[in-house]
N, C-alpha and C. Protein backbone atom coordinates (compact mmCIF):
# COMPACT_ATOMS: atom_id res chain seq x y z
N UNK A 1 -43.35 59.32 -46.38
CA UNK A 1 -43.60 59.59 -44.98
C UNK A 1 -45.12 59.73 -44.81
N UNK A 2 -45.60 59.27 -43.67
CA UNK A 2 -46.99 59.47 -43.29
C UNK A 2 -47.06 60.69 -42.43
N UNK A 3 -48.19 61.42 -42.55
CA UNK A 3 -48.45 62.53 -41.64
C UNK A 3 -49.94 62.68 -41.46
N UNK A 4 -50.35 63.54 -40.62
CA UNK A 4 -51.75 63.74 -40.37
C UNK A 4 -52.24 62.88 -39.23
N UNK A 5 -53.58 62.63 -39.21
CA UNK A 5 -54.21 61.94 -38.08
C UNK A 5 -53.67 60.51 -37.92
N UNK A 6 -53.39 59.81 -39.01
CA UNK A 6 -52.90 58.45 -38.91
C UNK A 6 -51.56 58.43 -38.22
N UNK A 7 -50.65 59.33 -38.58
CA UNK A 7 -49.33 59.40 -37.97
C UNK A 7 -49.42 59.80 -36.49
N UNK A 8 -50.39 60.62 -36.15
CA UNK A 8 -50.55 61.04 -34.76
C UNK A 8 -51.24 59.96 -33.92
N UNK A 9 -51.84 58.99 -34.58
CA UNK A 9 -52.54 57.93 -33.87
C UNK A 9 -53.97 58.26 -33.48
N UNK A 10 -54.56 59.27 -34.08
CA UNK A 10 -55.96 59.63 -33.76
C UNK A 10 -56.87 59.59 -34.97
N UNK A 11 -56.57 58.67 -35.91
CA UNK A 11 -57.39 58.52 -37.08
C UNK A 11 -58.69 57.80 -36.75
N UNK A 12 -59.75 58.24 -37.39
CA UNK A 12 -61.05 57.60 -37.26
C UNK A 12 -61.38 56.76 -38.43
N UNK A 13 -62.54 56.16 -38.45
CA UNK A 13 -62.98 55.29 -39.54
C UNK A 13 -63.10 56.03 -40.84
N UNK A 14 -63.36 57.35 -40.83
CA UNK A 14 -63.52 58.14 -42.02
C UNK A 14 -62.30 58.96 -42.38
N UNK A 15 -61.18 58.70 -41.71
CA UNK A 15 -59.93 59.44 -41.95
C UNK A 15 -59.27 58.94 -43.24
N UNK A 16 -58.61 59.86 -43.92
CA UNK A 16 -57.79 59.44 -45.08
C UNK A 16 -56.37 59.24 -44.65
N UNK A 17 -55.51 58.79 -45.55
CA UNK A 17 -54.11 58.60 -45.26
C UNK A 17 -53.36 59.61 -46.08
N UNK A 18 -52.48 60.38 -45.41
CA UNK A 18 -51.70 61.42 -46.05
C UNK A 18 -50.27 60.94 -46.22
N UNK A 19 -49.78 60.97 -47.48
CA UNK A 19 -48.40 60.54 -47.79
C UNK A 19 -47.66 61.74 -48.32
N UNK A 20 -46.35 61.79 -47.99
CA UNK A 20 -45.42 62.72 -48.62
C UNK A 20 -44.42 61.84 -49.33
N UNK A 21 -44.34 61.98 -50.65
CA UNK A 21 -43.46 61.12 -51.45
C UNK A 21 -42.42 62.01 -52.13
N UNK A 22 -41.16 61.61 -52.02
CA UNK A 22 -40.07 62.30 -52.69
C UNK A 22 -39.55 61.35 -53.78
N UNK A 23 -39.77 61.75 -55.04
CA UNK A 23 -39.41 60.88 -56.17
C UNK A 23 -37.92 61.13 -56.53
N UNK A 24 -37.33 60.10 -57.05
CA UNK A 24 -35.94 60.20 -57.51
C UNK A 24 -35.86 61.13 -58.70
N UNK A 25 -34.78 61.84 -58.90
CA UNK A 25 -34.64 62.69 -60.08
C UNK A 25 -34.76 61.84 -61.33
N UNK A 26 -35.40 62.43 -62.34
CA UNK A 26 -35.56 61.74 -63.63
C UNK A 26 -36.84 60.96 -63.77
N UNK A 27 -37.64 60.87 -62.74
CA UNK A 27 -38.92 60.18 -62.81
C UNK A 27 -39.87 60.93 -63.72
N UNK A 28 -40.66 60.25 -64.48
CA UNK A 28 -41.57 60.88 -65.41
C UNK A 28 -42.93 61.12 -64.79
N UNK A 29 -43.78 61.88 -65.50
CA UNK A 29 -45.14 62.07 -65.07
C UNK A 29 -45.88 60.73 -65.02
N UNK A 30 -45.54 59.82 -65.92
CA UNK A 30 -46.20 58.49 -65.94
C UNK A 30 -45.85 57.74 -64.63
N UNK A 31 -44.62 57.88 -64.16
CA UNK A 31 -44.23 57.26 -62.87
C UNK A 31 -45.06 57.80 -61.73
N UNK A 32 -45.21 59.12 -61.70
CA UNK A 32 -45.97 59.79 -60.64
C UNK A 32 -47.46 59.35 -60.71
N UNK A 33 -48.00 59.35 -61.90
CA UNK A 33 -49.39 58.93 -62.09
C UNK A 33 -49.59 57.48 -61.68
N UNK A 34 -48.64 56.64 -62.03
CA UNK A 34 -48.70 55.23 -61.66
C UNK A 34 -48.68 55.03 -60.16
N UNK A 35 -47.85 55.79 -59.48
CA UNK A 35 -47.79 55.72 -57.99
C UNK A 35 -49.15 56.14 -57.41
N UNK A 36 -49.66 57.23 -57.94
CA UNK A 36 -50.98 57.73 -57.46
C UNK A 36 -52.05 56.64 -57.63
N UNK A 37 -52.04 56.02 -58.78
CA UNK A 37 -53.05 55.01 -59.11
C UNK A 37 -52.87 53.80 -58.15
N UNK A 38 -51.63 53.37 -57.91
CA UNK A 38 -51.36 52.28 -57.01
C UNK A 38 -51.80 52.59 -55.59
N UNK A 39 -51.49 53.79 -55.12
CA UNK A 39 -51.88 54.15 -53.74
C UNK A 39 -53.38 54.25 -53.57
N UNK A 40 -54.07 54.74 -54.63
CA UNK A 40 -55.54 54.86 -54.54
C UNK A 40 -56.21 53.48 -54.50
N UNK A 41 -55.52 52.47 -55.03
CA UNK A 41 -56.08 51.11 -55.05
C UNK A 41 -55.94 50.40 -53.72
N UNK A 42 -55.17 50.97 -52.81
CA UNK A 42 -54.99 50.31 -51.48
C UNK A 42 -56.25 50.35 -50.66
């Protein structure tokens, strides 16, 4: 889910993107780190 200024529609050029991610049970730390790495690359 998105939240924060982008979700409200008032994001500026210097705004970040806030995500709330719910992982499936059984996901490892490597899965979480991989998701973080992928999102940072966007």
